mmCIF file of C-alpha atoms and ligand atoms in Angstrom:
data_model
loop_
_atom_site.group_PDB
_atom_site.id
_atom_site.type_symbol
_atom_site.label_atom_id
_atom_site.label_comp_id
_atom_site.label_asym_id
_atom_site.label_seq_id
_atom_site.Cartn_x
_atom_site.Cartn_y
_atom_site.Cartn_z
ATOM 1 C CA UNK A 1 -0.610 11.150 -33.025
ATOM 2 C CA UNK A 2 2.006 8.841 -32.506
ATOM 3 C CA UNK A 3 3.199 8.662 -28.656
ATOM 4 C CA UNK A 4 6.015 6.712 -26.717
ATOM 5 C CA UNK A 5 6.043 3.055 -27.654
ATOM 6 C CA UNK A 6 6.505 2.007 -23.586
ATOM 7 C CA UNK A 7 2.881 3.612 -23.000
ATOM 8 C CA UNK A 8 1.070 1.406 -24.955
ATOM 9 C CA UNK A 9 1.578 -1.327 -22.671
ATOM 10 C CA UNK A 10 0.404 0.470 -19.561
ATOM 11 C CA UNK A 11 -3.090 -0.560 -18.136
ATOM 12 C CA UNK A 12 -4.754 2.750 -16.048
ATOM 13 C CA UNK A 13 -4.264 1.423 -12.526
ATOM 14 C CA UNK A 14 -7.941 0.398 -11.744
ATOM 15 C CA UNK A 15 -8.715 3.049 -8.358
ATOM 16 C CA UNK A 16 -11.346 1.809 -6.081
ATOM 17 C CA UNK A 17 -14.453 3.344 -7.891
ATOM 18 C CA UNK A 18 -14.998 6.790 -6.263
ATOM 19 C CA UNK A 19 -18.094 7.247 -4.471
ATOM 20 C CA UNK A 20 -19.050 10.368 -7.194
ATOM 21 C CA UNK A 21 -18.831 7.836 -9.881
ATOM 22 C CA UNK A 22 -21.180 5.674 -9.103
ATOM 23 C CA UNK A 23 -23.665 8.235 -7.728
ATOM 24 C CA UNK A 24 -23.731 9.243 -11.230
ATOM 25 C CA UNK A 25 -23.846 5.790 -12.530
ATOM 26 C CA UNK A 26 -26.446 4.295 -11.082
ATOM 27 C CA UNK A 27 -28.418 7.012 -9.312
ATOM 28 C CA UNK A 28 -27.560 6.616 -5.902
ATOM 29 C CA UNK A 29 -27.682 8.665 -3.058
ATOM 30 C CA UNK A 30 -24.105 9.456 -1.632
ATOM 31 C CA UNK A 31 -25.332 8.484 2.057
ATOM 32 C CA UNK A 32 -26.517 4.988 0.679
ATOM 33 C CA UNK A 33 -22.827 4.634 -0.814
ATOM 34 C CA UNK A 34 -20.187 2.749 1.004
ATOM 35 C CA UNK A 35 -16.761 2.481 -0.234
ATOM 36 C CA UNK A 36 -14.780 -0.580 0.854
ATOM 37 C CA UNK A 37 -12.490 -0.647 -2.275
ATOM 38 C CA UNK A 38 -9.163 1.640 -1.656
ATOM 39 C CA UNK A 39 -8.534 -0.114 2.615
ATOM 40 C CA UNK A 40 -8.787 3.699 3.990
ATOM 41 C CA UNK A 41 -9.151 4.225 7.461
ATOM 42 C CA UNK A 42 -12.774 3.776 7.982
ATOM 43 C CA UNK A 43 -11.999 6.170 11.229
ATOM 44 C CA UNK A 44 -10.812 9.191 9.324
ATOM 45 C CA UNK A 45 -7.782 10.492 10.824
ATOM 46 C CA UNK A 46 -6.846 11.992 14.602
ATOM 47 C CA UNK A 47 -8.848 15.319 15.375
ATOM 48 C CA UNK A 48 -5.777 16.600 15.805
ATOM 49 C CA UNK A 49 -4.967 16.663 12.428
ATOM 50 C CA UNK A 50 -8.163 18.558 11.520
ATOM 51 C CA UNK A 51 -7.954 21.403 13.671
ATOM 52 C CA UNK A 52 -4.226 21.719 13.340
ATOM 53 C CA UNK A 53 -4.526 21.717 9.630
ATOM 54 C CA UNK A 54 -7.907 24.179 9.940
ATOM 55 C CA UNK A 55 -5.298 26.446 11.550
ATOM 56 C CA UNK A 56 -2.529 26.979 8.977
ATOM 57 C CA UNK A 57 -5.368 26.626 5.550
ATOM 58 C CA UNK A 58 -4.655 30.576 5.631
ATOM 59 C CA UNK A 59 -1.180 29.665 4.173
ATOM 60 C CA UNK A 60 -2.349 28.246 1.213
ATOM 61 C CA UNK A 61 -0.563 31.297 -1.265
ATOM 62 C CA UNK A 62 2.475 30.408 -0.225
ATOM 63 C CA UNK A 63 5.003 27.457 -1.580
ATOM 64 C CA UNK A 64 4.976 24.642 1.059
ATOM 65 C CA UNK A 65 8.667 24.582 3.359
ATOM 66 C CA UNK A 66 10.678 22.314 0.328
ATOM 67 C CA UNK A 67 12.504 20.835 2.848
ATOM 68 C CA UNK A 68 10.258 19.323 4.715
ATOM 69 C CA UNK A 69 12.089 19.745 7.933
ATOM 70 C CA UNK A 70 9.185 19.158 10.311
ATOM 71 C CA UNK A 71 8.296 16.628 8.663
ATOM 72 C CA UNK A 72 10.960 14.817 8.127
ATOM 73 C CA UNK A 73 12.912 14.958 11.419
ATOM 74 C CA UNK A 74 9.678 13.352 12.893
ATOM 75 C CA UNK A 75 9.504 10.430 10.675
ATOM 76 C CA UNK A 76 13.542 10.603 11.446
ATOM 77 C CA UNK A 77 13.269 10.616 14.968
ATOM 78 C CA UNK A 78 10.320 8.150 14.921
ATOM 79 C CA UNK A 79 12.487 5.183 13.276
ATOM 80 C CA UNK A 80 15.398 6.356 14.898
ATOM 81 C CA UNK A 81 16.817 7.044 11.622
ATOM 82 C CA UNK A 82 18.806 10.590 10.477
ATOM 83 C CA UNK A 83 16.947 13.126 8.370
ATOM 84 C CA UNK A 84 19.217 12.065 5.633
ATOM 85 C CA UNK A 85 17.675 8.713 5.248
ATOM 86 C CA UNK A 86 14.200 9.973 4.772
ATOM 87 C CA UNK A 87 12.908 10.825 1.395
ATOM 88 C CA UNK A 88 8.550 12.288 1.315
ATOM 89 C CA UNK A 89 7.236 11.270 -1.685
ATOM 90 C CA UNK A 90 3.155 12.156 -2.552
ATOM 91 C CA UNK A 91 1.765 9.159 -1.604
ATOM 92 C CA UNK A 92 4.883 6.355 -1.681
ATOM 93 C CA UNK A 93 3.934 5.879 -4.962
ATOM 94 C CA UNK A 94 5.600 8.637 -6.209
ATOM 95 C CA UNK A 95 8.833 7.410 -3.964
ATOM 96 C CA UNK A 96 8.096 4.242 -6.140
ATOM 97 C CA UNK A 97 8.075 6.423 -9.156
ATOM 98 C CA UNK A 98 11.496 8.080 -8.059
ATOM 99 C CA UNK A 99 12.647 3.950 -7.413
ATOM 100 C CA UNK A 100 12.280 2.681 -10.294
ATOM 101 C CA UNK A 101 13.482 5.877 -12.380
ATOM 102 C CA UNK A 102 16.721 6.341 -10.701
ATOM 103 C CA UNK A 103 17.689 2.665 -10.945
ATOM 104 C CA UNK A 104 15.785 0.984 -13.723
ATOM 105 C CA UNK A 105 16.057 1.491 -17.764
ATOM 106 C CA UNK A 106 14.861 -0.695 -20.510
ATOM 107 C CA UNK A 107 17.784 -2.581 -20.064
ATOM 108 C CA UNK A 108 16.443 -3.656 -16.856
ATOM 109 C CA UNK A 109 14.821 -6.423 -14.924
ATOM 110 C CA UNK A 110 12.523 -5.983 -11.954
ATOM 111 C CA UNK A 111 11.320 -9.176 -9.886
ATOM 112 C CA UNK A 112 8.613 -9.455 -8.084
ATOM 113 C CA UNK A 113 5.322 -11.601 -6.507
ATOM 114 C CA UNK A 114 2.962 -13.284 -9.085
ATOM 115 C CA UNK A 115 0.828 -10.389 -7.101
ATOM 116 C CA UNK A 116 0.807 -7.788 -5.886
ATOM 117 C CA UNK A 117 0.711 -4.025 -5.755
ATOM 118 C CA UNK A 118 -0.464 -3.119 -9.519
ATOM 119 C CA UNK A 119 2.108 0.485 -9.521
ATOM 120 C CA UNK A 120 5.245 -1.727 -9.313
ATOM 121 C CA UNK A 121 4.250 -2.848 -12.930
ATOM 122 C CA UNK A 122 3.224 0.292 -14.653
ATOM 123 C CA UNK A 123 5.873 2.866 -13.179
ATOM 124 C CA UNK A 124 8.510 -0.550 -14.440
ATOM 125 C CA UNK A 125 6.797 0.223 -18.060
ATOM 126 C CA UNK A 126 7.882 3.771 -17.487
ATOM 127 C CA UNK A 127 10.871 3.138 -18.353
ATOM 128 C CA UNK A 128 10.727 -0.258 -20.301
ATOM 129 C CA UNK A 129 12.053 -2.458 -18.162
ATOM 130 C CA UNK A 130 11.107 -6.465 -17.739
ATOM 131 C CA UNK A 131 8.982 -7.745 -14.931
ATOM 132 C CA UNK A 132 9.739 -10.508 -13.766
ATOM 133 C CA UNK A 133 7.289 -13.281 -11.280
ATOM 134 C CA UNK A 134 7.079 -15.746 -9.353
ATOM 135 C CA UNK A 135 4.323 -17.850 -9.207
ATOM 136 C CA UNK A 136 2.449 -17.771 -6.280
ATOM 137 C CA UNK A 137 0.346 -16.361 -4.392
ATOM 138 C CA UNK A 138 2.313 -15.093 -1.148
ATOM 139 C CA UNK A 139 6.306 -14.216 -1.344
ATOM 140 C CA UNK A 140 7.976 -17.734 -1.631
ATOM 141 C CA UNK A 141 11.649 -16.581 -0.616
ATOM 142 C CA UNK A 142 13.287 -19.063 -2.414
ATOM 143 C CA UNK A 143 11.776 -18.930 -5.281
ATOM 144 C CA UNK A 144 12.667 -14.991 -5.655
ATOM 145 C CA UNK A 145 16.115 -16.156 -4.471
ATOM 146 C CA UNK A 146 16.723 -18.693 -7.585
ATOM 147 C CA UNK A 147 14.936 -16.362 -9.452
ATOM 148 C CA UNK A 148 17.573 -13.606 -8.716
ATOM 149 C CA UNK A 149 20.290 -15.671 -8.875
ATOM 150 C CA UNK A 150 19.642 -16.457 -12.806
ATOM 151 C CA UNK A 151 18.355 -13.009 -13.656
ATOM 152 C CA UNK A 152 20.455 -10.763 -11.906
ATOM 153 C CA UNK A 153 17.210 -8.065 -11.366
ATOM 154 C CA UNK A 154 17.795 -4.462 -11.145
ATOM 155 C CA UNK A 155 15.020 -4.467 -8.131
ATOM 156 C CA UNK A 156 13.212 -6.477 -6.237
ATOM 157 C CA UNK A 157 10.037 -5.219 -4.776
ATOM 158 C CA UNK A 158 8.723 -7.221 -1.391
ATOM 159 C CA UNK A 159 5.382 -6.165 -0.246
ATOM 160 C CA UNK A 160 5.368 -7.019 3.156
ATOM 161 C CA UNK A 161 2.106 -6.933 3.865
ATOM 162 C CA UNK A 162 1.237 -8.048 0.555
ATOM 163 C CA UNK A 163 -1.301 -6.082 -1.137
ATOM 164 C CA UNK A 164 -4.385 -7.575 -2.649
ATOM 165 C CA UNK A 165 -3.721 -11.043 0.052
ATOM 166 C CA UNK A 166 -3.094 -9.285 3.135
ATOM 167 C CA UNK A 167 -0.247 -12.279 3.697
ATOM 168 C CA UNK A 168 3.143 -10.669 5.412
ATOM 169 C CA UNK A 169 6.516 -12.435 5.457
ATOM 170 C CA UNK A 170 8.580 -12.818 8.380
ATOM 171 C CA UNK A 171 10.595 -10.614 9.406
ATOM 172 C CA UNK A 172 13.552 -13.441 10.025
ATOM 173 C CA UNK A 173 13.465 -14.598 6.642
ATOM 174 C CA UNK A 174 12.952 -11.130 5.128
ATOM 175 C CA UNK A 175 16.727 -10.088 6.735
ATOM 176 C CA UNK A 176 18.049 -13.388 5.622
ATOM 177 C CA UNK A 177 17.005 -13.147 2.232
ATOM 178 C CA UNK A 178 18.431 -9.541 1.762
ATOM 179 C CA UNK A 179 21.666 -10.827 2.989
ATOM 180 C CA UNK A 180 22.028 -12.838 0.119
ATOM 181 C CA UNK A 181 21.546 -10.409 -2.238
ATOM 182 C CA UNK A 182 24.615 -8.470 -3.924
ATOM 183 C CA UNK A 183 25.044 -4.867 -3.597
ATOM 184 C CA UNK A 184 24.172 -3.815 -6.775
ATOM 185 C CA UNK A 185 20.250 -4.877 -6.723
ATOM 186 C CA UNK A 186 18.010 -2.639 -4.530
ATOM 187 C CA UNK A 187 15.356 -4.313 -2.957
ATOM 188 C CA UNK A 188 12.014 -2.388 -2.091
ATOM 189 C CA UNK A 189 10.287 -3.429 0.988
ATOM 190 C CA UNK A 190 7.068 -2.040 1.252
ATOM 191 C CA UNK A 191 5.192 -1.652 4.406
ATOM 192 C CA UNK A 192 2.220 0.121 3.645
ATOM 193 C CA UNK A 193 0.560 -2.136 6.303
ATOM 194 C CA UNK A 194 3.081 -2.284 8.619
ATOM 195 C CA UNK A 195 1.883 -0.565 11.187
ATOM 196 C CA UNK A 196 -1.103 -3.170 11.245
ATOM 197 C CA UNK A 197 0.763 -6.408 10.801
ATOM 198 C CA UNK A 198 2.738 -5.349 14.045
ATOM 199 C CA UNK A 199 -0.367 -5.150 16.250
ATOM 200 C CA UNK A 200 -1.589 -8.461 14.859
ATOM 201 C CA UNK A 201 1.850 -10.861 15.147
ATOM 202 C CA UNK A 202 5.380 -9.328 15.918
ATOM 203 C CA UNK A 203 7.422 -11.984 14.330
ATOM 204 C CA UNK A 204 6.257 -9.913 10.823
ATOM 205 C CA UNK A 205 7.900 -6.648 12.105
ATOM 206 C CA UNK A 206 10.204 -4.778 10.117
ATOM 207 C CA UNK A 207 12.475 -2.199 11.457
ATOM 208 C CA UNK A 208 13.353 0.411 8.799
ATOM 209 C CA UNK A 209 16.093 0.803 10.798
ATOM 210 C CA UNK A 210 17.406 -2.105 11.038
ATOM 211 C CA UNK A 211 17.108 -2.256 7.331
ATOM 212 C CA UNK A 212 19.170 0.966 6.975
ATOM 213 C CA UNK A 213 21.834 0.027 9.582
ATOM 214 C CA UNK A 214 22.255 -3.335 7.547
ATOM 215 C CA UNK A 215 22.406 -3.055 3.900
ATOM 216 C CA UNK A 216 22.824 -0.299 1.725
ATOM 217 C CA UNK A 217 20.821 -1.896 -1.129
ATOM 218 C CA UNK A 218 17.573 -1.751 0.381
ATOM 219 C CA UNK A 219 14.464 1.244 0.841
ATOM 220 C CA UNK A 220 11.505 0.589 3.013
ATOM 221 C CA UNK A 221 8.448 2.538 1.973
ATOM 222 C CA UNK A 222 5.578 3.955 4.420
ATOM 223 C CA UNK A 223 2.909 5.800 3.727
ATOM 224 C CA UNK A 224 0.382 8.048 5.531
ATOM 225 C CA UNK A 225 -2.970 6.930 3.425
ATOM 226 C CA UNK A 226 -3.958 3.778 5.485
ATOM 227 C CA UNK A 227 -3.613 3.281 9.439
ATOM 228 C CA UNK A 228 -3.646 7.308 9.691
ATOM 229 C CA UNK A 229 -6.381 7.811 7.316
ATOM 230 C CA UNK A 230 -4.647 10.475 5.423
ATOM 231 C CA UNK A 231 -5.206 9.028 1.776
ATOM 232 C CA UNK A 232 -6.616 12.960 0.649
ATOM 233 C CA UNK A 233 -3.506 13.921 1.413
ATOM 234 C CA UNK A 234 -0.652 12.224 -0.585
ATOM 235 C CA UNK A 235 1.849 11.491 1.582
ATOM 236 C CA UNK A 236 4.183 8.532 1.745
ATOM 237 C CA UNK A 237 8.142 8.250 2.502
ATOM 238 C CA UNK A 238 10.945 6.571 1.599
ATOM 239 C CA UNK A 239 13.897 5.162 4.163
ATOM 240 C CA UNK A 240 17.099 4.077 3.097
ATOM 241 C CA UNK A 241 20.936 4.320 3.279
ATOM 242 C CA UNK A 242 21.646 8.694 2.505
ATOM 243 C CA UNK A 243 23.634 7.788 -1.093
ATOM 244 C CA UNK A 244 20.062 6.246 -2.230
ATOM 245 C CA UNK A 245 17.884 9.107 -0.874
ATOM 246 C CA UNK A 246 19.970 11.259 -2.840
ATOM 247 C CA UNK A 247 19.873 9.851 -6.050
ATOM 248 C CA UNK A 248 16.127 9.813 -4.919
ATOM 249 C CA UNK A 249 16.428 13.379 -4.835
ATOM 250 C CA UNK A 250 17.326 14.347 -8.141
ATOM 251 C CA UNK A 251 13.776 13.357 -9.312
ATOM 252 C CA UNK A 252 12.094 14.728 -7.071
ATOM 253 C CA UNK A 253 10.085 17.917 -8.390
ATOM 254 C CA UNK A 254 10.543 21.002 -6.029
ATOM 255 C CA UNK A 255 7.095 21.190 -3.871
ATOM 256 C CA UNK A 256 5.593 17.751 -4.013
ATOM 257 C CA UNK A 257 3.946 17.771 -0.985
ATOM 258 C CA UNK A 258 1.614 20.317 0.225
ATOM 259 C CA UNK A 259 1.581 22.644 3.268
ATOM 260 C CA UNK A 260 -1.667 21.375 4.186
ATOM 261 C CA UNK A 261 -0.538 17.962 3.421
ATOM 262 C CA UNK A 262 2.904 18.065 5.838
ATOM 263 C CA UNK A 263 0.948 20.022 8.422
ATOM 264 C CA UNK A 264 -1.085 16.931 8.434
ATOM 265 C CA UNK A 265 1.341 14.162 8.483
ATOM 266 C CA UNK A 266 3.387 15.697 11.137
ATOM 267 C CA UNK A 267 0.909 15.756 13.302
ATOM 268 C CA UNK A 268 -0.764 12.220 12.824
ATOM 269 C CA UNK A 269 2.395 11.056 13.982
ATOM 270 C CA UNK A 270 2.049 12.377 17.094
ATOM 271 C CA UNK A 271 -1.417 11.127 17.943
ATOM 272 C CA UNK A 272 -0.412 7.408 18.503
ATOM 273 C CA UNK A 273 -3.766 6.635 20.299
ATOM 274 C CA UNK A 274 -5.528 7.091 17.071
ATOM 275 C CA UNK A 275 -3.590 5.215 15.137
ATOM 276 C CA UNK A 276 -3.671 2.320 17.734
ATOM 277 C CA UNK A 277 -7.259 2.398 18.557
ATOM 278 C CA UNK A 278 -7.915 1.972 14.276
ATOM 279 C CA UNK A 279 -6.004 -0.944 14.272
ATOM 280 C CA UNK A 280 -7.423 -2.598 17.507
ATOM 281 C CA UNK A 281 -10.953 -1.506 15.899
ATOM 282 C CA UNK A 282 -9.869 -2.912 12.589
ATOM 283 C CA UNK A 283 -8.539 -6.438 14.097
ATOM 284 C CA UNK A 284 -12.133 -6.952 16.204
ATOM 285 C CA UNK A 285 -14.427 -6.347 12.849
ATOM 286 C CA UNK A 286 -12.283 -8.410 11.178
ATOM 287 C CA UNK A 287 -12.977 -11.009 13.256
ATOM 288 C CA UNK A 288 -16.797 -10.724 11.988
ATOM 289 C CA UNK A 289 -15.359 -11.213 8.476
ATOM 290 C CA UNK A 290 -14.265 -14.333 9.436
ATOM 291 C CA UNK A 291 -16.563 -15.682 11.194
ATOM 292 C CA UNK A 292 -18.992 -14.341 8.049
ATOM 293 C CA UNK A 293 -16.550 -16.603 5.336
ATOM 294 C CA UNK A 294 -17.241 -19.559 7.780
ATOM 295 C CA UNK A 295 -20.632 -19.202 7.437
ATOM 296 C CA UNK A 296 -20.734 -18.628 3.799
ATOM 297 C CA UNK A 297 -18.265 -21.595 3.133
ATOM 298 C CA UNK A 298 -15.907 -19.507 1.092
ATOM 299 C CA UNK A 299 -12.246 -18.943 2.047
ATOM 300 C CA UNK A 300 -10.581 -16.400 3.551
ATOM 301 C CA UNK A 301 -6.471 -15.186 3.158
ATOM 302 C CA UNK A 302 -5.229 -14.658 7.330
ATOM 303 C CA UNK A 303 -5.032 -10.930 6.378
ATOM 304 C CA UNK A 304 -2.454 -8.807 8.321
ATOM 305 C CA UNK A 305 -3.625 -5.609 7.197
ATOM 306 C CA UNK A 306 -6.855 -3.657 7.219
ATOM 307 C CA UNK A 307 -8.471 -5.440 4.352
ATOM 308 C CA UNK A 308 -9.684 -8.861 3.912
ATOM 309 C CA UNK A 309 -9.336 -11.223 0.717
ATOM 310 C CA UNK A 310 -12.300 -13.378 0.120
ATOM 311 C CA UNK A 311 -11.427 -16.070 -2.291
ATOM 312 C CA UNK A 312 -14.888 -17.116 -3.535
ATOM 313 C CA UNK A 313 -16.343 -20.568 -5.036
ATOM 314 C CA UNK A 314 -15.092 -21.464 -8.523
ATOM 315 C CA UNK A 315 -19.498 -21.252 -9.586
ATOM 316 C CA UNK A 316 -19.539 -17.434 -8.197
ATOM 317 C CA UNK A 317 -17.651 -15.157 -10.309
ATOM 318 C CA UNK A 318 -16.039 -12.401 -8.467
ATOM 319 C CA UNK A 319 -16.545 -9.539 -11.256
ATOM 320 C CA UNK A 320 -20.181 -10.909 -10.815
ATOM 321 C CA UNK A 321 -20.683 -10.354 -7.132
ATOM 322 C CA UNK A 322 -18.416 -6.698 -7.202
ATOM 323 C CA UNK A 323 -20.703 -5.848 -9.807
ATOM 324 C CA UNK A 324 -23.693 -6.574 -7.948
ATOM 325 C CA UNK A 325 -22.817 -5.430 -5.109
ATOM 326 C CA UNK A 326 -21.562 -1.771 -6.706
ATOM 327 C CA UNK A 327 -25.383 -1.675 -7.936
ATOM 328 C CA UNK A 328 -26.200 -2.027 -4.199
ATOM 329 C CA UNK A 329 -24.131 0.935 -3.446
ATOM 330 C CA UNK A 330 -21.025 -1.132 -1.944
ATOM 331 C CA UNK A 331 -18.012 -0.527 -3.391
ATOM 332 C CA UNK A 332 -15.476 -3.147 -3.586
ATOM 333 C CA UNK A 333 -12.239 -4.553 -5.306
ATOM 334 C CA UNK A 334 -12.770 -7.490 -7.855
ATOM 335 C CA UNK A 335 -9.435 -9.177 -7.938
ATOM 336 C CA UNK A 336 -9.814 -11.522 -11.002
ATOM 337 C CA UNK A 337 -7.715 -8.560 -12.730
ATOM 338 C CA UNK A 338 -4.592 -10.001 -10.616
ATOM 339 C CA UNK A 339 -5.952 -13.772 -12.113
ATOM 340 C CA UNK A 340 -7.858 -14.405 -8.729
ATOM 341 C CA UNK A 341 -11.464 -15.102 -7.775
ATOM 342 C CA UNK A 342 -11.370 -13.061 -4.956
ATOM 343 C CA UNK A 343 -12.787 -9.700 -3.897
ATOM 344 C CA UNK A 344 -10.851 -7.442 -1.732
ATOM 345 C CA UNK A 345 -12.971 -5.606 0.722
ATOM 346 C CA UNK A 346 -11.413 -2.791 3.199
ATOM 347 C CA UNK A 347 -12.793 -3.179 6.567
ATOM 348 C CA UNK A 348 -15.042 -1.180 7.284
ATOM 349 C CA UNK A 349 -17.284 0.732 10.868
ATOM 350 C CA UNK A 350 -19.378 -2.142 12.302
ATOM 351 C CA UNK A 351 -22.272 -1.004 10.459
ATOM 352 C CA UNK A 352 -20.280 -0.923 7.399
ATOM 353 C CA UNK A 353 -19.473 -3.889 7.808
ATOM 354 C CA UNK A 354 -23.174 -5.523 8.909
ATOM 355 C CA UNK A 355 -24.066 -3.957 5.427
ATOM 356 C CA UNK A 356 -21.649 -5.507 3.507
ATOM 357 C CA UNK A 357 -22.627 -8.924 5.224
ATOM 358 C CA UNK A 358 -26.401 -8.569 4.465
ATOM 359 C CA UNK A 359 -26.075 -7.561 1.006
ATOM 360 C CA UNK A 360 -22.994 -10.249 0.172
ATOM 361 C CA UNK A 361 -24.811 -13.132 1.830
ATOM 362 C CA UNK A 362 -28.232 -11.772 0.193
ATOM 363 C CA UNK A 363 -26.380 -11.858 -3.465
ATOM 364 C CA UNK A 364 -24.520 -14.935 -3.088
HETATM 365 C C1 PLP B 1 -2.010 1.897 -0.397
HETATM 366 C C2 PLP B 1 -0.345 1.149 -0.698
HETATM 367 C C3 PLP B 1 0.773 2.152 -1.423
HETATM 368 C C4 PLP B 1 1.017 4.031 -1.449
HETATM 369 O O1 PLP B 1 -0.017 4.325 -1.262
HETATM 370 P P1 PLP B 1 -0.055 6.008 -1.361
HETATM 371 O O2 PLP B 1 -1.383 6.766 -1.202
HETATM 372 O O3 PLP B 1 0.457 6.655 -2.714
HETATM 373 O O4 PLP B 1 0.968 6.490 -0.239
HETATM 374 C C5 PLP B 1 2.161 1.406 -0.977
HETATM 375 N N1 PLP B 1 1.967 0.047 -2.125
HETATM 376 C C6 PLP B 1 1.155 -0.651 -1.147
HETATM 377 C C7 PLP B 1 1.225 -2.042 -1.211
HETATM 378 C C8 PLP B 1 -0.153 -0.016 -0.898
HETATM 379 O O5 PLP B 1 -0.996 -0.967 -0.725
#
């Protein structure tokens, strides 16, 4: 059978291996498996979320509130924007999909960092757009601008903090850059880890309100999957000028967020204390990764997120290290597919991290 020829070029997104698969492949007991591969919150989610979701499970037979009123107004309040500036997706992944389908086609160019979130490329390929990349590991906004001027891309993706490297762009530099971009190029600011960056360094804070107020060609993306601990609920959002949101809405399937997910995200936004504590724990534990890297003489990228990227020495192949860890029940992300000899490790609980240090030093 022939399929859409654009499909040939698409490689499946490599999600962190699910625990269930490691159980089957290696016969390891689930309790002995530690997953530090998808940047989930090791503290779980707010206990308020669990209580409230449990109360509404009886509503499962009914379709969700398609206006998403409660969550939408909670988000617009949180970010001090209007409801018309908000779109909610099944993960911010889905909002990325809407953005690319709304703005690009086979004649378009899409500009992104040399190493960045893999879904930008996958959705770009859906529409057959050309992918342009900068050359450096960190976002170099001068190079972004040079390529922009020459190629006039339809969309520019800026991921700050960046996944899978963990570094972040200075907010003032980001605003200066966007000011130079003309109105017909859509700039996407993916802030999936912004809560962590703000806690570490205020100069990295990109306020969605400022973007929405100053620019009508920018969309900010956020998610409940990371700091809020709701990866399993699949809720993300985009914040932008109402005209952009209106276009994206044309692509939104009805009922794209489940009743339970809407409830979970709405409640999660109310429990700031939980998120703040998770972030404090995260950076406390991250210090141990920095010490570990020093001890082992491996480079670690200064991270503004809940993961660390360990750049291994050339004589230790990251794919091998990731494999050997996997056989011992420790799931991390090998970055060789991104052209890096590195592994990305989600900062886990104190116990999980200790286990990572123990296994990794054994292997090294
Ligand atoms: C995790 C992540 C997302 C989206 O996650 P969802 O679970 O789909 O909300 C988007 N961008 C980056 C950079 C991420 O790391």
